[in-house]
């Protein structure tokens, strides 16, 4: 919906680490529950700058844009929006199935994030690989996705069992809320394997969590076949061109929940709605980036690939090929 000039305030120019970022319509309400505006959204991301840049740095990034605020339509955008300043960088991705390519945003500095907000981006959804080799993921994502009847207590139990298995493997897991109803755990991995093997490893891990918590967890792929009160360990979030909200990303809902990094000792008390653009700046100021050490804790997924071979030899199906372009 087009707006009249000045209807939502005169443009504001912000100095973001030496780069000028012009924010138009700064007073447009983006989050109706409390009335936060487009400028409030930009200022939120500036307040968690180190964290959001670390989670996005040099990753192809899909943008979820809300030109009229979150009560309006959402635009899923792979390609960099037009009008980007010359200092905004991109990474080219190829989609062989369709014979197409896309030049996606590649964040290298906080000003890139602020500019994306100027282009009405609320959610940042990065790939789990980086520009140096987009076909070799360096991030394994454990997505604990509750079915509609699953209480959050089940998500917590699944998270603790996942933590237990990671500890046994010698892997460091970095938990965060999804910004919705689930939890994510990220593990930094060596970028030595393609998406297919990373998904095989992720499925082998998910099956181990399911074996230890069979009443609460499922790896059943088809939604119609799942227990509606189970937690699905969504290993397919490690497929090529499948993305989920980054750590510190705001979500496109009325209250502006945030995908918030947690300490493991917070999991039992954390409630997803506790973390919003209204509460996260103070939390970040007090705690800093709880994922700050993620790049120093690299895990070799070879043991998980051995689990995958064991499971497949016993008759388990490997993950089906996704539609990845």
PDB file of N, CA, C and O in Angstrom, residues 9 62 87 102 128 146:
ATOM      1  N   UNK A   9       6.381   9.965   8.897  1.00  0.00           N
ATOM      2  CA  UNK A   9       7.566  10.654   9.385  1.00  0.00           C
ATOM      3  C   UNK A   9       8.574  10.933   8.289  1.00  0.00           C
ATOM      4  O   UNK A   9       8.641  10.226   7.282  1.00  0.00           O
ATOM      5  N   UNK A  62      18.207 -15.150   2.793  1.00  0.00           N
ATOM      6  CA  UNK A  62      16.865 -14.819   2.311  1.00  0.00           C
ATOM      7  C   UNK A  62      16.242 -13.795   3.260  1.00  0.00           C
ATOM      8  O   UNK A  62      16.408 -13.887   4.486  1.00  0.00           O
ATOM      9  N   UNK A  87      28.190  -0.521  -1.141  1.00  0.00           N
ATOM     10  CA  UNK A  87      28.951  -1.268  -0.148  1.00  0.00           C
ATOM     11  C   UNK A  87      28.244  -2.543   0.326  1.00  0.00           C
ATOM     12  O   UNK A  87      28.832  -3.347   1.053  1.00  0.00           O
ATOM     13  N   UNK A 102      20.622 -16.570  -8.272  1.00  0.00           N
ATOM     14  CA  UNK A 102      20.163 -15.445  -7.457  1.00  0.00           C
ATOM     15  C   UNK A 102      21.358 -14.854  -6.734  1.00  0.00           C
ATOM     16  O   UNK A 102      22.200 -15.588  -6.206  1.00  0.00           O
ATOM     17  N   UNK A 128      23.038 -22.365   5.815  1.00  0.00           N
ATOM     18  CA  UNK A 128      23.974 -22.923   6.789  1.00  0.00           C
ATOM     19  C   UNK A 128      25.344 -23.173   6.167  1.00  0.00           C
ATOM     20  O   UNK A 128      26.137 -23.969   6.668  1.00  0.00           O
ATOM     21  N   UNK A 146       7.668 -28.499  17.612  1.00  0.00           N
ATOM     22  CA  UNK A 146       6.540 -29.176  18.251  1.00  0.00           C
ATOM     23  C   UNK A 146       5.317 -29.234  17.345  1.00  0.00           C
ATOM     24  O   UNK A 146       4.985 -28.268  16.656  1.00  0.00           O
TER      25      UNK A 146
END
